[in-house]
Amino acid sequence: MSGTNRTKPLITGGPAIILVEPQLGENIGMVARAMANFGLSELRLVKPRDGWPSEKARVVAAKADHVIDGVKVFETLGEAVGDLSYLLATTARQRDMLKPVLAPEAAMKSINTRMNSSEKAGILFGRERWGLENDEIALANEIVTFPVNPAFASLNIAQAVLLISHEWLKVTMDAPLEPAFREPETQPASREDLIHLFEHLESALDEAKYFYPPEMREHLMLNIKNIFTHANLRQQEIQTLRGVIASLERRWMRSRRSQDKKSS
Amino acid sequence: MSGTNRTKPLITGGPAIILVEPQLGENIGMVARAMANFGLSELRLVKPRDGWPSEKARVVAAKADHVIDGVKVFETLGEAVGDLSYLLATTARQRDMLKPVLAPEAAMKSINTRMNSSEKAGILFGRERWGLENDEIALANEIVTFPVNPAFASLNIAQAVLLISHEWLKVTMDAPLEPAFREPETQPASREDLIHLFEHLESALDEAKYFYPPEMREHLMLNIKNIFTHANLRQQEIQTLRGVIASLERRWMRSRRSQDKKSS
């Protein structure tokens, strides 16, 4: 799915992603890559088990060097989130806490609104094995959780960061959602183009004695017209179809010409 | 982020995920796991490089056994999608094709609407290295692509499937809008019907010497296929179109017969 274009501007910014006591460098690398894919760039680590920097993280990050180079490491969660005014905590399990629970899309909208008013925001992700402790979640304003298959929920932190980052880019892009590229610019067919196509096809089918019995003509043409009107054809496609019809007609004319030649 | 609760019902169903020539068993396993997380269950493989079953895939799938056990393997893409009436192709690169391009959320809404009318739908994912070929994409009704950071786009297939599956679960959790009345109940065309239409038309055009110069054949057929794949044809419409082609062919044969008669 690689479609990187290094001539395009690199999107950066967004909320800080904070990993609490991540264990594997590979996971940190996957998180950096997921962030870079969707335009997030600020990664903070609280007590990474295997220390920092991590060569494994850099390799797995697949050239998301701007994220890896910007990583900040902290001894405590308090220090890691000290400068933030809006903090969300991700968790997969229900906690016995009076804290609003948001789906990722609503959460990213909320962050976007606050960052637009110059607030600083961040999202907490827990340890690979057991997530966040209750007293860590207690530091957050709100909880984010993912809609998952309740009987099969096994998101790892890189996947969770990927989903969050994707929602972030969607929310911050202009509404409605813009895909990364669009179909080629083309001219839609005018009704006139369509009518000419129908006339061409009807005359070819007439010659071919398609309309049988004759009283079925109207019904048969209606069916054919409906196929092409709901096809949302482009001008260029109408030309292609007319070429196809002309070609099938020419075969018949060639055949007739050779027949005329022989009879003469 | 594990929050699996085995006492809850397992969500299954949704569109089929079709991997074209996947190379690594690990990736197939990650795809199965991503699907299971968000309630998708039907996985199809076209010519997996290392064969099937794959022990690696099962290990990585982390107990998504219902997906792994249900995997179907096919020799050709045509066979793999033969029973589907609505097919989307994922791609990260812009293709020079007249095919609508959707973001994942819009794509999943479109699939959901069709599946609610009992259509069968699927989503194509390409090879790890270079994705889908143009003539594979030509079989799809529409293209799906992800909004990504243009200067850093490196989604792998498991991540792409994860994002798509997440959007699927989100869309299906919302109630679909019901219009005041519906179009008449008709059978959507299967991919197999479409493939037969293409074969019929190609052979008629061959006879008519449409493919000139010969090296343009592939390009010309691609254009024609794209017209009919994005037309969202019904089974009955395919029959109508084949009647049209057959009629234009018969004219030529009638003409030849009368010619043979005269020459004899």
Tab-separated table of C-alpha atoms in Angstrom, chain A:
chain	number	residue	atom	x	y	z
A	1	MET	CA	0.000	0.000	0.000
A	2	SER	CA	3.014	2.291	-0.223
A	3	GLY	CA	2.154	5.545	-1.917
A	4	THR	CA	4.731	7.855	-0.338
A	5	ASN	CA	5.437	11.003	-2.267
A	6	ARG	CA	8.486	12.773	-0.839
A	7	THR	CA	7.763	15.944	-2.771
A	8	LYS	CA	4.571	16.513	-0.760
A	9	PRO	CA	4.710	18.434	2.538
A	10	LEU	CA	5.047	16.280	5.643
A	11	ILE	CA	2.017	16.634	7.908
A	12	THR	CA	3.025	16.988	11.572
A	13	GLY	CA	1.477	18.188	14.814
A	14	GLY	CA	-1.645	16.845	16.503
A	15	PRO	CA	-1.926	15.518	20.044
A	16	ALA	CA	1.050	13.927	21.800
A	17	ILE	CA	1.034	10.126	21.960
A	18	ILE	CA	2.257	8.929	25.355
A	19	LEU	CA	3.301	5.291	25.813
A	20	VAL	CA	3.462	4.210	29.448
A	21	GLU	CA	6.269	1.697	30.136
A	22	PRO	CA	6.401	0.193	26.649
A	23	GLN	CA	8.356	-3.054	26.613
A	24	LEU	CA	9.422	-3.795	23.045
A	25	GLY	CA	11.376	-1.462	20.770
A	26	GLU	CA	9.501	-3.007	17.816
A	27	ASN	CA	6.212	-1.767	19.215
A	28	ILE	CA	7.581	1.738	19.679
A	29	GLY	CA	8.753	1.643	16.050
A	30	MET	CA	5.346	0.457	14.821
A	31	VAL	CA	3.690	3.229	16.826
A	32	ALA	CA	5.999	5.842	15.243
A	33	ARG	CA	5.183	4.514	11.775
A	34	ALA	CA	1.440	4.507	12.434
A	35	MET	CA	1.654	8.093	13.693
A	36	ALA	CA	3.648	9.254	10.664
A	37	ASN	CA	1.136	7.645	8.287
A	38	PHE	CA	-1.582	9.917	9.560
A	39	GLY	CA	0.299	13.079	10.358
A	40	LEU	CA	1.001	12.783	14.092
A	41	SER	CA	4.553	13.528	15.198
A	42	GLU	CA	4.961	13.946	18.950
A	43	LEU	CA	5.829	10.723	20.777
A	44	ARG	CA	6.588	10.561	24.505
A	45	LEU	CA	7.763	7.510	26.435
A	46	VAL	CA	7.432	6.893	30.155
A	47	LYS	CA	10.167	4.520	31.405
A	48	PRO	CA	10.648	2.343	28.303
A	49	ARG	CA	11.747	-1.064	29.631
A	50	ASP	CA	14.712	-1.478	27.278
A	51	GLY	CA	15.855	2.141	27.431
A	52	TRP	CA	16.160	4.764	24.731
A	53	PRO	CA	17.340	5.231	21.957
A	54	SER	CA	16.367	1.892	20.460
A	55	GLU	CA	17.844	0.638	17.201
A	56	LYS	CA	14.954	-1.819	16.844
A	57	ALA	CA	12.433	0.980	17.089
A	58	ARG	CA	14.201	2.957	14.370
A	59	VAL	CA	14.380	0.008	11.972
A	60	VAL	CA	10.721	-0.907	12.432
A	61	ALA	CA	9.663	2.731	12.118
A	62	ALA	CA	10.441	2.447	8.390
A	63	LYS	CA	11.903	5.912	7.917
A	64	ALA	CA	9.517	7.732	10.272
A	65	ASP	CA	12.731	9.383	11.471
A	66	HIS	CA	11.081	12.695	12.262
A	67	VAL	CA	8.985	10.904	14.909
A	68	ILE	CA	11.851	8.778	16.293
A	69	ASP	CA	14.232	11.762	16.465
A	70	GLY	CA	11.649	13.794	18.348
A	71	VAL	CA	10.901	11.189	21.041
A	72	LYS	CA	11.038	12.524	24.609
A	73	VAL	CA	11.621	10.169	27.529
A	74	PHE	CA	10.293	10.729	31.082
A	75	GLU	CA	10.766	9.049	34.440
A	76	THR	CA	7.175	9.496	35.612
A	77	LEU	CA	3.804	9.885	33.974
A	78	GLY	CA	3.279	13.132	35.848
A	79	GLU	CA	6.310	14.700	34.167
A	80	ALA	CA	5.304	13.317	30.775
A	81	VAL	CA	1.916	15.015	30.820
A	82	GLY	CA	2.752	18.073	32.920
A	83	ASP	CA	2.393	20.585	30.075
A	84	LEU	CA	-0.890	19.179	28.690
A	85	SER	CA	-4.301	20.583	29.499
A	86	TYR	CA	-6.425	17.867	27.910
A	87	LEU	CA	-5.551	14.213	28.374
A	88	LEU	CA	-7.343	11.085	27.157
A	89	ALA	CA	-6.640	7.523	28.310
A	90	THR	CA	-7.191	4.503	26.059
A	91	THR	CA	-8.451	1.308	27.590
A	92	ALA	CA	-10.182	-1.846	26.428
A	93	ARG	CA	-11.711	-2.801	29.759
A	94	GLN	CA	-14.510	-1.070	31.561
A	95	ARG	CA	-13.225	0.701	34.650
A	96	ASP	CA	-15.209	1.525	37.685
A	97	MET	CA	-14.650	5.223	37.215
A	98	LEU	CA	-16.947	8.164	36.748
A	99	LYS	CA	-15.260	9.370	33.614
A	100	PRO	CA	-16.839	10.008	30.213
A	101	VAL	CA	-16.122	7.277	27.646
A	102	LEU	CA	-15.646	8.344	24.022
A	103	ALA	CA	-15.304	6.464	20.744
A	104	PRO	CA	-12.150	7.399	18.792
A	105	GLU	CA	-13.909	9.686	16.321
A	106	ALA	CA	-15.647	11.734	19.021
A	107	ALA	CA	-12.410	11.821	20.988
A	108	MET	CA	-10.432	13.227	18.062
A	109	LYS	CA	-13.106	15.852	17.423
A	110	SER	CA	-12.870	16.898	21.027
A	111	ILE	CA	-9.067	17.145	20.848
A	112	ASN	CA	-9.271	19.075	17.594
A	113	THR	CA	-11.627	21.639	19.108
A	114	ARG	CA	-9.329	22.168	22.057
A	115	MET	CA	-6.144	22.343	20.013
A	116	ASN	CA	-7.837	24.963	17.833
A	117	SER	CA	-8.094	27.050	21.009
A	118	SER	CA	-4.344	26.566	21.620
A	119	GLU	CA	-4.750	23.891	24.282
A	120	LYS	CA	-2.130	21.152	24.395
A	121	ALA	CA	-3.559	17.621	24.247
A	122	GLY	CA	-2.284	14.065	24.608
A	123	ILE	CA	-3.437	10.451	24.533
A	124	LEU	CA	-2.201	7.764	26.921
A	125	PHE	CA	-1.545	4.172	25.856
A	126	GLY	CA	-0.762	1.471	28.414
A	127	ARG	CA	1.689	-1.411	28.672
A	128	GLU	CA	1.529	-4.272	26.165
A	129	ARG	CA	0.515	-6.766	28.855
A	130	TRP	CA	-1.962	-5.024	31.095
A	131	GLY	CA	-2.620	-1.515	29.867
A	132	LEU	CA	-2.939	1.429	32.234
A	133	GLU	CA	-3.310	1.403	36.000
A	134	ASN	CA	-6.406	3.010	37.478
A	135	ASP	CA	-4.382	5.817	39.061
A	136	GLU	CA	-2.841	6.591	35.670
A	137	ILE	CA	-6.297	6.741	34.076
A	138	ALA	CA	-7.347	9.004	36.908
A	139	LEU	CA	-5.048	11.694	35.455
A	140	ALA	CA	-7.053	11.762	32.217
A	141	ASN	CA	-10.054	13.946	31.453
A	142	GLU	CA	-11.814	11.235	29.521
A	143	ILE	CA	-11.508	7.629	28.395
A	144	VAL	CA	-11.277	6.479	24.776
A	145	THR	CA	-12.234	2.971	23.828
A	146	PHE	CA	-12.669	1.163	20.526
A	147	PRO	CA	-15.822	-0.462	19.232
A	148	VAL	CA	-14.664	-4.081	18.939
A	149	ASN	CA	-16.013	-7.577	18.569
A	150	PRO	CA	-16.655	-8.279	22.285
A	151	ALA	CA	-15.779	-11.961	21.921
A	152	PHE	CA	-12.516	-11.205	20.111
A	153	ALA	CA	-10.673	-8.081	21.149
A	154	SER	CA	-6.907	-8.218	20.819
A	155	LEU	CA	-5.661	-4.838	19.641
A	156	ASN	CA	-2.011	-4.218	20.343
A	157	ILE	CA	-0.736	-0.700	21.079
A	158	ALA	CA	0.505	-0.106	17.526
A	159	GLN	CA	-2.920	-1.013	16.140
A	160	ALA	CA	-4.643	1.186	18.704
A	161	VAL	CA	-2.369	4.103	17.791
A	162	LEU	CA	-3.012	3.413	14.096
A	163	LEU	CA	-6.785	3.615	14.533
A	164	ILE	CA	-6.559	6.756	16.651
A	165	SER	CA	-4.186	8.421	14.190
A	166	HIS	CA	-6.440	7.568	11.250
A	167	GLU	CA	-9.382	9.175	13.033
A	168	TRP	CA	-7.203	12.184	13.781
A	169	LEU	CA	-6.341	12.757	10.136
A	170	LYS	CA	-9.980	12.266	9.128
A	171	VAL	CA	-11.161	14.834	11.662
A	172	THR	CA	-8.545	17.418	10.759
A	173	MET	CA	-8.988	17.109	7.020
A	174	ASP	CA	-11.592	19.263	5.352
A	175	ALA	CA	-15.089	17.902	5.533
A	176	PRO	CA	-16.277	15.857	3.758
A	177	LEU	CA	-13.521	13.274	3.939
A	178	GLU	CA	-11.050	13.488	1.134
A	179	PRO	CA	-9.397	10.324	-0.083
A	180	ALA	CA	-5.666	10.561	-0.832
A	181	PHE	CA	-6.320	10.827	-4.556
A	182	ARG	CA	-9.335	11.207	-6.785
A	183	GLU	CA	-10.459	9.607	-9.961
A	184	PRO	CA	-9.127	11.412	-13.031
A	185	GLU	CA	-10.922	14.633	-13.936
A	186	THR	CA	-13.366	13.770	-16.657
A	187	GLN	CA	-16.292	15.328	-18.359
A	188	PRO	CA	-19.606	13.708	-17.436
A	189	ALA	CA	-21.693	12.722	-20.425
A	190	SER	CA	-24.405	15.186	-21.329
A	191	ARG	CA	-27.942	13.966	-21.968
A	192	GLU	CA	-27.286	14.814	-25.598
A	193	ASP	CA	-24.311	12.423	-25.711
A	194	LEU	CA	-26.522	9.759	-24.187
A	195	ILE	CA	-29.337	10.342	-26.659
A	196	HIS	CA	-26.886	10.017	-29.545
A	197	LEU	CA	-25.616	6.781	-28.084
A	198	PHE	CA	-29.185	5.459	-27.872
A	199	GLU	CA	-29.923	6.473	-31.470
A	200	HIS	CA	-26.750	4.858	-32.707
A	201	LEU	CA	-27.447	1.625	-30.843
A	202	GLU	CA	-31.093	1.548	-31.886
A	203	SER	CA	-30.224	1.918	-35.550
A	204	ALA	CA	-27.564	-0.807	-35.329
A	205	LEU	CA	-30.038	-3.118	-33.602
A	206	ASP	CA	-32.670	-2.291	-36.186
A	207	GLU	CA	-30.363	-3.422	-38.971
A	208	ALA	CA	-29.618	-6.546	-36.955
A	209	LYS	CA	-33.363	-7.304	-36.587
A	210	TYR	CA	-33.071	-7.240	-32.802
A	211	PHE	CA	-36.543	-5.836	-32.223
A	212	TYR	CA	-38.699	-8.883	-32.480
A	213	PRO	CA	-41.642	-8.984	-32.230
A	214	PRO	CA	-41.772	-5.339	-33.411
A	215	GLU	CA	-44.213	-4.235	-30.704
A	216	MET	CA	-41.493	-5.047	-28.134
A	217	ARG	CA	-39.247	-2.289	-29.490
A	218	GLU	CA	-40.249	0.319	-26.955
A	219	HIS	CA	-39.883	-2.027	-24.003
A	220	LEU	CA	-36.531	-3.369	-25.179
A	221	MET	CA	-35.129	0.104	-25.812
A	222	LEU	CA	-36.326	1.216	-22.374
A	223	ASN	CA	-34.360	-1.589	-20.746
A	224	ILE	CA	-31.268	-0.679	-22.709
A	225	LYS	CA	-31.577	3.016	-21.924
A	226	ASN	CA	-31.948	2.285	-18.226
A	227	ILE	CA	-28.726	0.314	-18.223
A	228	PHE	CA	-26.786	3.252	-19.589
A	229	THR	CA	-28.545	6.044	-17.702
A	230	HIS	CA	-27.842	4.536	-14.310
A	231	ALA	CA	-24.252	3.796	-15.317
A	232	ASN	CA	-23.306	7.449	-14.773
A	233	LEU	CA	-21.204	7.454	-17.945
A	234	ARG	CA	-18.455	9.920	-18.758
A	235	GLN	CA	-18.170	11.552	-22.160
A	236	GLN	CA	-15.093	9.516	-22.989
A	237	GLU	CA	-16.915	6.295	-22.141
A	238	ILE	CA	-19.731	7.160	-24.512
A	239	GLN	CA	-17.127	7.537	-27.243
A	240	THR	CA	-15.694	4.135	-26.377
A	241	LEU	CA	-19.157	2.533	-26.528
A	242	ARG	CA	-19.916	4.180	-29.855
A	243	GLY	CA	-16.616	2.848	-31.163
A	244	VAL	CA	-17.646	-0.627	-30.040
A	245	ILE	CA	-21.001	-0.366	-31.825
A	246	ALA	CA	-19.399	1.088	-34.953
A	247	SER	CA	-16.884	-1.731	-34.995
A	248	LEU	CA	-19.601	-4.391	-34.813
A	249	GLU	CA	-21.461	-2.563	-37.597
A	250	ARG	CA	-18.366	-2.358	-39.766
A	251	ARG	CA	-17.858	-6.092	-39.585
A	252	TRP	CA	-21.258	-6.512	-41.117
A	253	MET	CA	-20.547	-3.925	-43.787
A	254	ARG	CA	-17.192	-5.486	-44.597
A	255	SER	CA	-18.936	-8.784	-44.924
A	256	ARG	CA	-21.553	-7.229	-47.224
A	257	ARG	CA	-18.898	-5.515	-49.323
A	258	SER	CA	-17.013	-8.737	-49.873
A	259	GLN	CA	-20.337	-10.345	-50.739
A	260	ASP	CA	-21.064	-7.573	-53.298
A	261	LYS	CA	-17.630	-8.033	-54.766
A	262	LYS	CA	-18.171	-11.753	-55.239
A	263	SER	CA	-21.633	-11.330	-56.774
A	264	SER	CA	-20.410	-8.658	-59.221
